[in-house]
Amino acid sequence: MIDFHSHILPKMDDGSQSTQESLEMLKALSKQGVTRVVATPHFYANDESVSAFLERRKSSYDRLISCVTPDMPEIINGAEVRYYGGISHLENLEALCVKGSRLILLEMPENRWTEYAIREIEDVSSERNLIPVLAHIERYIAYQNSETLYRLLESGVLMQINASFLNGFFSRRKALNMLKRNQIHFIGSDCHNVSDRPPEIQKAVKIIRKKLGDGFTDSFVDFANIFLKI
Ligand SMILES: [Fe+2]
């Protein structure tokens, strides 16, 4: 199983604040059957250049990897790239993709997106030849026209949800309906620590299995693995 969204790299952002904390998060994921975790530290183009971010990410990753044991999930480098007007022109945007793929995790504003913003997501796909993945889509859908989601899906944009969307009693039905309609492609814990935003993903996958069956769940999990070229 893959956790597609995590703040597991130490001292990169508001996620893990130490190597020790990262190791605890990795152990918790491992106990839940996670074999691969995509590390998606926040990237804000206003604050930092792509190259400075990549340098920081490398040293954080190197520090952590030297302490990781074989029973822990494999860490795949990525980023959670905050949307801004002009992102489709960002030099070296490709370097922020999930390693070994053309997938780029985008964090969108929590308001109604302008036509310009929607076009930019499409441009990341058509002009940059990347595959945009919208992070925790459940945070934005209520603000959008119903056509926006369909339009983006038709343009080849993929959607990620946080496990909490399924774990929440009131949002579960909506999450399951979206899964059934193939509108969700990846699931992540979006873990930041081991206290208030812990690595919790197994419960959500169990809900998918119970409600949508083994066949659906296995192909959902396989989909992510195929993208990351197992
Ligand atoms: Fe996140």
PDB file of C-alpha atoms and ligand atoms in Angstrom:
ATOM      1  CA  MET A   1       0.000   0.000   0.000  1.00  0.00           C
ATOM      2  CA  ILE A   2       1.160   3.530  -0.806  1.00  0.00           C
ATOM      3  CA  ASP A   3       0.672   6.605   1.333  1.00  0.00           C
ATOM      4  CA  PHE A   4       0.635   9.260  -1.365  1.00  0.00           C
ATOM      5  CA  HIS A   5       0.797  12.398   0.810  1.00  0.00           C
ATOM      6  CA  SER A   6       2.991  12.866   3.872  1.00  0.00           C
ATOM      7  CA  HIS A   7       5.122  15.415   5.683  1.00  0.00           C
ATOM      8  CA  ILE A   8       7.543  12.789   6.837  1.00  0.00           C
ATOM      9  CA  LEU A   9      10.873  14.420   6.017  1.00  0.00           C
ATOM     10  CA  PRO A  10      12.429  16.014   9.107  1.00  0.00           C
ATOM     11  CA  LYS A  11      12.567  19.803   9.416  1.00  0.00           C
ATOM     12  CA  MET A  12      11.284  20.508   5.918  1.00  0.00           C
ATOM     13  CA  ASP A  13       8.010  22.224   6.822  1.00  0.00           C
ATOM     14  CA  ASP A  14       5.310  22.105   9.498  1.00  0.00           C
ATOM     15  CA  GLY A  15       5.551  18.285   9.458  1.00  0.00           C
ATOM     16  CA  SER A  16       8.114  16.155  11.262  1.00  0.00           C
ATOM     17  CA  GLN A  17      10.462  18.231  13.392  1.00  0.00           C
ATOM     18  CA  SER A  18      13.169  15.605  13.967  1.00  0.00           C
ATOM     19  CA  THR A  19      14.615  12.403  12.559  1.00  0.00           C
ATOM     20  CA  GLN A  20      13.258  10.590  15.611  1.00  0.00           C
ATOM     21  CA  GLU A  21       9.732  11.814  14.904  1.00  0.00           C
ATOM     22  CA  SER A  22      10.038  10.780  11.231  1.00  0.00           C
ATOM     23  CA  LEU A  23      11.134   7.295  12.287  1.00  0.00           C
ATOM     24  CA  GLU A  24       8.120   6.986  14.584  1.00  0.00           C
ATOM     25  CA  MET A  25       5.859   8.041  11.714  1.00  0.00           C
ATOM     26  CA  LEU A  26       7.471   5.492   9.393  1.00  0.00           C
ATOM     27  CA  LYS A  27       7.055   2.736  11.998  1.00  0.00           C
ATOM     28  CA  ALA A  28       3.383   3.632  12.412  1.00  0.00           C
ATOM     29  CA  LEU A  29       2.851   3.446   8.641  1.00  0.00           C
ATOM     30  CA  SER A  30       4.682   0.144   8.440  1.00  0.00           C
ATOM     31  CA  LYS A  31       2.382  -1.334  11.121  1.00  0.00           C
ATOM     32  CA  GLN A  32      -0.572  -0.348   8.918  1.00  0.00           C
ATOM     33  CA  GLY A  33       0.749  -2.219   5.898  1.00  0.00           C
ATOM     34  CA  VAL A  34       2.201   0.772   4.058  1.00  0.00           C
ATOM     35  CA  THR A  35       5.185  -0.282   1.966  1.00  0.00           C
ATOM     36  CA  ARG A  36       5.841   2.997   0.146  1.00  0.00           C
ATOM     37  CA  VAL A  37       5.335   6.558   1.268  1.00  0.00           C
ATOM     38  CA  VAL A  38       5.566   9.624  -0.929  1.00  0.00           C
ATOM     39  CA  ALA A  39       7.276  12.436   0.980  1.00  0.00           C
ATOM     40  CA  THR A  40       5.482  15.630  -0.031  1.00  0.00           C
ATOM     41  CA  PRO A  41       6.936  18.617   1.841  1.00  0.00           C
ATOM     42  CA  HIS A  42       5.313  21.961   1.111  1.00  0.00           C
ATOM     43  CA  PHE A  43       6.831  23.970  -1.711  1.00  0.00           C
ATOM     44  CA  TYR A  44       6.005  27.677  -1.861  1.00  0.00           C
ATOM     45  CA  ALA A  45       7.421  29.399  -4.922  1.00  0.00           C
ATOM     46  CA  ASN A  46       7.154  32.799  -3.210  1.00  0.00           C
ATOM     47  CA  ASP A  47       9.511  31.737  -0.450  1.00  0.00           C
ATOM     48  CA  GLU A  48      12.072  29.549  -2.140  1.00  0.00           C
ATOM     49  CA  SER A  49      13.552  28.595  -5.502  1.00  0.00           C
ATOM     50  CA  VAL A  50      13.075  25.075  -6.811  1.00  0.00           C
ATOM     51  CA  SER A  51      16.818  24.419  -6.556  1.00  0.00           C
ATOM     52  CA  ALA A  52      17.014  25.631  -2.919  1.00  0.00           C
ATOM     53  CA  PHE A  53      14.033  23.428  -2.044  1.00  0.00           C
ATOM     54  CA  LEU A  54      15.601  20.396  -3.730  1.00  0.00           C
ATOM     55  CA  GLU A  55      18.864  20.965  -1.880  1.00  0.00           C
ATOM     56  CA  ARG A  56      17.045  21.181   1.460  1.00  0.00           C
ATOM     57  CA  ARG A  57      14.982  18.102   0.618  1.00  0.00           C
ATOM     58  CA  LYS A  58      18.082  16.127  -0.269  1.00  0.00           C
ATOM     59  CA  SER A  59      19.809  16.861   3.026  1.00  0.00           C
ATOM     60  CA  SER A  60      16.653  16.072   5.005  1.00  0.00           C
ATOM     61  CA  TYR A  61      16.159  12.823   3.061  1.00  0.00           C
ATOM     62  CA  ASP A  62      19.824  11.824   3.454  1.00  0.00           C
ATOM     63  CA  ARG A  63      19.675  12.440   7.200  1.00  0.00           C
ATOM     64  CA  LEU A  64      16.555  10.279   7.540  1.00  0.00           C
ATOM     65  CA  ILE A  65      17.527   7.491   5.146  1.00  0.00           C
ATOM     66  CA  SER A  66      20.709   6.752   7.091  1.00  0.00           C
ATOM     67  CA  CYS A  67      18.501   5.758  10.081  1.00  0.00           C
ATOM     68  CA  VAL A  68      15.761   3.886   8.206  1.00  0.00           C
ATOM     69  CA  THR A  69      15.610   0.109   8.705  1.00  0.00           C
ATOM     70  CA  PRO A  70      14.466  -2.422   6.061  1.00  0.00           C
ATOM     71  CA  ASP A  71      11.116  -3.021   7.806  1.00  0.00           C
ATOM     72  CA  MET A  72      10.112   0.609   7.202  1.00  0.00           C
ATOM     73  CA  PRO A  73       8.325   1.864   4.071  1.00  0.00           C
ATOM     74  CA  GLU A  74      10.354   2.992   1.073  1.00  0.00           C
ATOM     75  CA  ILE A  75      10.428   6.799   0.875  1.00  0.00           C
ATOM     76  CA  ILE A  76       9.728   8.328  -2.525  1.00  0.00           C
ATOM     77  CA  ASN A  77      10.546  12.006  -2.885  1.00  0.00           C
ATOM     78  CA  GLY A  78       7.896  14.443  -4.063  1.00  0.00           C
ATOM     79  CA  ALA A  79       6.465  17.817  -3.081  1.00  0.00           C
ATOM     80  CA  GLU A  80       3.148  19.455  -2.292  1.00  0.00           C
ATOM     81  CA  VAL A  81       3.309  22.423  -4.615  1.00  0.00           C
ATOM     82  CA  ARG A  82       1.153  25.376  -3.616  1.00  0.00           C
ATOM     83  CA  TYR A  83      -0.758  26.832  -6.576  1.00  0.00           C
ATOM     84  CA  TYR A  84      -0.104  30.436  -7.562  1.00  0.00           C
ATOM     85  CA  GLY A  85      -1.008  32.439 -10.679  1.00  0.00           C
ATOM     86  CA  GLY A  86       1.792  31.618 -13.107  1.00  0.00           C
ATOM     87  CA  ILE A  87       2.666  28.157 -11.798  1.00  0.00           C
ATOM     88  CA  SER A  88       2.333  26.621 -15.255  1.00  0.00           C
ATOM     89  CA  HIS A  89       5.375  28.698 -16.297  1.00  0.00           C
ATOM     90  CA  LEU A  90       7.556  27.849 -13.278  1.00  0.00           C
ATOM     91  CA  GLU A  91      11.005  26.904 -14.448  1.00  0.00           C
ATOM     92  CA  ASN A  92      11.976  23.373 -13.475  1.00  0.00           C
ATOM     93  CA  LEU A  93       8.476  22.482 -12.250  1.00  0.00           C
ATOM     94  CA  GLU A  94       9.254  18.953 -13.498  1.00  0.00           C
ATOM     95  CA  ALA A  95      11.870  18.536 -10.754  1.00  0.00           C
ATOM     96  CA  LEU A  96       9.067  18.684  -8.168  1.00  0.00           C
ATOM     97  CA  CYS A  97       7.272  15.623  -9.583  1.00  0.00           C
ATOM     98  CA  VAL A  98       6.969  12.441  -7.562  1.00  0.00           C
ATOM     99  CA  LYS A  99      10.230  10.619  -8.253  1.00  0.00           C
ATOM    100  CA  GLY A 100      10.086   8.278 -11.229  1.00  0.00           C
ATOM    101  CA  SER A 101       6.805   9.738 -12.516  1.00  0.00           C
ATOM    102  CA  ARG A 102       5.206  12.765 -14.221  1.00  0.00           C
ATOM    103  CA  LEU A 103       2.849  13.202 -11.251  1.00  0.00           C
ATOM    104  CA  ILE A 104       2.859  16.651  -9.664  1.00  0.00           C
ATOM    105  CA  LEU A 105       0.913  17.151  -6.424  1.00  0.00           C
ATOM    106  CA  LEU A 106      -0.788  20.560  -6.405  1.00  0.00           C
ATOM    107  CA  GLU A 107      -2.270  22.246  -3.360  1.00  0.00           C
ATOM    108  CA  MET A 108      -5.102  24.511  -4.540  1.00  0.00           C
ATOM    109  CA  PRO A 109      -6.696  27.512  -2.822  1.00  0.00           C
ATOM    110  CA  GLU A 110      -9.695  26.824  -0.606  1.00  0.00           C
ATOM    111  CA  ASN A 111     -12.093  29.066  -2.502  1.00  0.00           C
ATOM    112  CA  ARG A 112     -13.854  29.072  -5.851  1.00  0.00           C
ATOM    113  CA  TRP A 113     -11.188  28.749  -8.533  1.00  0.00           C
ATOM    114  CA  THR A 114     -11.100  31.293 -11.312  1.00  0.00           C
ATOM    115  CA  GLU A 115     -11.204  30.281 -14.958  1.00  0.00           C
ATOM    116  CA  TYR A 116      -7.541  31.323 -15.099  1.00  0.00           C
ATOM    117  CA  ALA A 117      -6.624  28.926 -12.269  1.00  0.00           C
ATOM    118  CA  ILE A 118      -8.515  26.043 -13.879  1.00  0.00           C
ATOM    119  CA  ARG A 119      -6.772  26.739 -17.203  1.00  0.00           C
ATOM    120  CA  GLU A 120      -3.413  26.774 -15.485  1.00  0.00           C
ATOM    121  CA  ILE A 121      -4.014  23.293 -14.055  1.00  0.00           C
ATOM    122  CA  GLU A 122      -4.906  22.187 -17.581  1.00  0.00           C
ATOM    123  CA  ASP A 123      -1.756  23.884 -18.900  1.00  0.00           C
ATOM    124  CA  VAL A 124       0.423  22.009 -16.412  1.00  0.00           C
ATOM    125  CA  SER A 125      -0.934  18.940 -18.155  1.00  0.00           C
ATOM    126  CA  SER A 126      -1.017  20.047 -21.791  1.00  0.00           C
ATOM    127  CA  GLU A 127       1.888  22.529 -21.954  1.00  0.00           C
ATOM    128  CA  ARG A 128       4.259  20.953 -19.429  1.00  0.00           C
ATOM    129  CA  ASN A 129       3.223  17.399 -20.169  1.00  0.00           C
ATOM    130  CA  LEU A 130       2.856  16.586 -16.467  1.00  0.00           C
ATOM    131  CA  ILE A 131       0.017  14.824 -14.660  1.00  0.00           C
ATOM    132  CA  PRO A 132      -1.469  17.179 -12.065  1.00  0.00           C
ATOM    133  CA  VAL A 133      -2.747  15.488  -8.923  1.00  0.00           C
ATOM    134  CA  LEU A 134      -4.931  17.763  -6.796  1.00  0.00           C
ATOM    135  CA  ALA A 135      -4.057  17.275  -3.119  1.00  0.00           C
ATOM    136  CA  HIS A 136      -6.896  16.556  -0.673  1.00  0.00           C
ATOM    137  CA  ILE A 137      -9.603  17.355  -3.228  1.00  0.00           C
ATOM    138  CA  GLU A 138     -12.260  17.094  -0.489  1.00  0.00           C
ATOM    139  CA  ARG A 139     -11.155  20.490   0.837  1.00  0.00           C
ATOM    140  CA  TYR A 140     -12.111  22.288  -2.368  1.00  0.00           C
ATOM    141  CA  ILE A 141     -15.031  20.541  -4.023  1.00  0.00           C
ATOM    142  CA  ALA A 142     -17.757  22.378  -2.103  1.00  0.00           C
ATOM    143  CA  TYR A 143     -16.466  25.702  -3.497  1.00  0.00           C
ATOM    144  CA  GLN A 144     -16.453  24.633  -7.166  1.00  0.00           C
ATOM    145  CA  ASN A 145     -19.103  24.361  -9.889  1.00  0.00           C
ATOM    146  CA  SER A 146     -20.077  20.751 -10.441  1.00  0.00           C
ATOM    147  CA  GLU A 147     -18.689  21.010 -14.006  1.00  0.00           C
ATOM    148  CA  THR A 148     -15.208  21.971 -12.791  1.00  0.00           C
ATOM    149  CA  LEU A 149     -14.448  18.538 -11.352  1.00  0.00           C
ATOM    150  CA  TYR A 150     -15.675  16.784 -14.514  1.00  0.00           C
ATOM    151  CA  ARG A 151     -13.760  19.170 -16.740  1.00  0.00           C
ATOM    152  CA  LEU A 152     -10.493  18.563 -14.872  1.00  0.00           C
ATOM    153  CA  LEU A 153     -11.022  14.802 -14.785  1.00  0.00           C
ATOM    154  CA  GLU A 154     -11.621  14.858 -18.535  1.00  0.00           C
ATOM    155  CA  SER A 155      -8.369  16.799 -18.991  1.00  0.00           C
ATOM    156  CA  GLY A 156      -6.530  13.941 -17.288  1.00  0.00           C
ATOM    157  CA  VAL A 157      -6.137  15.583 -13.879  1.00  0.00           C
ATOM    158  CA  LEU A 158      -6.003  13.056 -11.031  1.00  0.00           C
ATOM    159  CA  MET A 159      -7.370  13.479  -7.525  1.00  0.00           C
ATOM    160  CA  GLN A 160      -5.966  12.608  -4.106  1.00  0.00           C
ATOM    161  CA  ILE A 161      -7.990  12.416  -0.898  1.00  0.00           C
ATOM    162  CA  ASN A 162      -6.829  12.325   2.673  1.00  0.00           C
ATOM    163  CA  ALA A 163      -7.713   9.227   4.679  1.00  0.00           C
ATOM    164  CA  SER A 164      -9.723  11.459   7.026  1.00  0.00           C
ATOM    165  CA  PHE A 165     -12.302  12.023   4.238  1.00  0.00           C
ATOM    166  CA  LEU A 166     -13.207   8.325   4.541  1.00  0.00           C
ATOM    167  CA  ASN A 167     -12.713   8.087   8.273  1.00  0.00           C
ATOM    168  CA  GLY A 168     -15.098  10.966   8.971  1.00  0.00           C
ATOM    169  CA  PHE A 169     -18.591   9.651   9.643  1.00  0.00           C
ATOM    170  CA  PHE A 170     -20.298  12.500   7.788  1.00  0.00           C
ATOM    171  CA  SER A 171     -17.991  12.618   4.756  1.00  0.00           C
ATOM    172  CA  ARG A 172     -17.637   8.846   4.244  1.00  0.00           C
ATOM    173  CA  ARG A 173     -20.622   8.423   1.933  1.00  0.00           C
ATOM    174  CA  LYS A 174     -19.437  11.248  -0.330  1.00  0.00           C
ATOM    175  CA  ALA A 175     -15.921   9.720  -0.437  1.00  0.00           C
ATOM    176  CA  LEU A 176     -17.263   6.281  -1.318  1.00  0.00           C
ATOM    177  CA  ASN A 177     -19.493   7.732  -4.054  1.00  0.00           C
ATOM    178  CA  MET A 178     -16.543   9.562  -5.577  1.00  0.00           C
ATOM    179  CA  LEU A 179     -14.439   6.399  -5.423  1.00  0.00           C
ATOM    180  CA  LYS A 180     -17.195   4.418  -7.139  1.00  0.00           C
ATOM    181  CA  ARG A 181     -17.296   7.006  -9.935  1.00  0.00           C
ATOM    182  CA  ASN A 182     -13.494   6.718 -10.336  1.00  0.00           C
ATOM    183  CA  GLN A 183     -13.055  10.355  -9.334  1.00  0.00           C
ATOM    184  CA  ILE A 184     -10.398   9.553  -6.732  1.00  0.00           C
ATOM    185  CA  HIS A 185      -7.047   8.076  -7.689  1.00  0.00           C
ATOM    186  CA  PHE A 186      -4.782   8.278  -4.653  1.00  0.00           C
ATOM    187  CA  ILE A 187      -5.124   8.254  -0.893  1.00  0.00           C
ATOM    188  CA  GLY A 188      -2.742   9.791   1.595  1.00  0.00           C
ATOM    189  CA  SER A 189      -2.467  10.227   5.340  1.00  0.00           C
ATOM    190  CA  ASP A 190      -1.149  13.819   5.040  1.00  0.00           C
ATOM    191  CA  CYS A 191       0.577  12.995   8.313  1.00  0.00           C
ATOM    192  CA  HIS A 192       2.507  15.814   9.984  1.00  0.00           C
ATOM    193  CA  ASN A 193       3.468  14.227  13.329  1.00  0.00           C
ATOM    194  CA  VAL A 194       2.535  11.429  15.708  1.00  0.00           C
ATOM    195  CA  SER A 195       0.084  13.453  17.800  1.00  0.00           C
ATOM    196  CA  ASP A 196      -2.674  15.555  16.227  1.00  0.00           C
ATOM    197  CA  ARG A 197      -2.007  14.739  12.541  1.00  0.00           C
ATOM    198  CA  PRO A 198      -0.724  11.166  12.753  1.00  0.00           C
ATOM    199  CA  PRO A 199      -0.051   8.630   9.998  1.00  0.00           C
ATOM    200  CA  GLU A 200      -3.496   7.051   9.796  1.00  0.00           C
ATOM    201  CA  ILE A 201      -4.456   5.320   6.582  1.00  0.00           C
ATOM    202  CA  GLN A 202      -5.271   1.680   7.312  1.00  0.00           C
ATOM    203  CA  LYS A 203      -8.744   2.388   8.661  1.00  0.00           C
ATOM    204  CA  ALA A 204      -9.691   4.231   5.451  1.00  0.00           C
ATOM    205  CA  VAL A 205      -8.463   1.397   3.237  1.00  0.00           C
ATOM    206  CA  LYS A 206     -10.426  -1.077   5.386  1.00  0.00           C
ATOM    207  CA  ILE A 207     -13.559   1.010   4.805  1.00  0.00           C
ATOM    208  CA  ILE A 208     -12.963   0.910   1.030  1.00  0.00           C
ATOM    209  CA  ARG A 209     -12.479  -2.858   1.208  1.00  0.00           C
ATOM    210  CA  LYS A 210     -15.583  -3.401   3.295  1.00  0.00           C
ATOM    211  CA  LYS A 211     -17.852  -1.150   1.251  1.00  0.00           C
ATOM    212  CA  LEU A 212     -16.512  -1.571  -2.292  1.00  0.00           C
ATOM    213  CA  GLY A 213     -14.982  -5.037  -2.161  1.00  0.00           C
ATOM    214  CA  ASP A 214     -11.598  -6.678  -2.625  1.00  0.00           C
ATOM    215  CA  GLY A 215     -11.490  -6.347  -6.421  1.00  0.00           C
ATOM    216  CA  PHE A 216     -12.075  -2.584  -6.334  1.00  0.00           C
ATOM    217  CA  THR A 217      -9.627  -2.046  -3.469  1.00  0.00           C
ATOM    218  CA  ASP A 218      -6.862  -4.093  -5.067  1.00  0.00           C
ATOM    219  CA  SER A 219      -7.119  -2.224  -8.362  1.00  0.00           C
ATOM    220  CA  PHE A 220      -7.241   1.118  -6.539  1.00  0.00           C
ATOM    221  CA  VAL A 221      -4.019   0.269  -4.694  1.00  0.00           C
ATOM    222  CA  ASP A 222      -2.439  -1.143  -7.883  1.00  0.00           C
ATOM    223  CA  PHE A 223      -3.205   2.054  -9.784  1.00  0.00           C
ATOM    224  CA  ALA A 224      -0.818   4.036  -7.595  1.00  0.00           C
ATOM    225  CA  ASN A 225       1.871   1.378  -7.861  1.00  0.00           C
ATOM    226  CA  ILE A 226       1.619   1.331 -11.646  1.00  0.00           C
ATOM    227  CA  PHE A 227       2.172   5.091 -11.769  1.00  0.00           C
ATOM    228  CA  LEU A 228       5.231   4.754  -9.606  1.00  0.00           C
ATOM    229  CA  LYS A 229       6.572   1.997 -11.844  1.00  0.00           C
ATOM    230  CA  ILE A 230       6.916  -0.954  -9.525  1.00  0.00           C
TER     231      ILE A 230
HETATM  232 FE    FE B   1      -0.071  18.204   3.029  1.00  0.00          FE
END
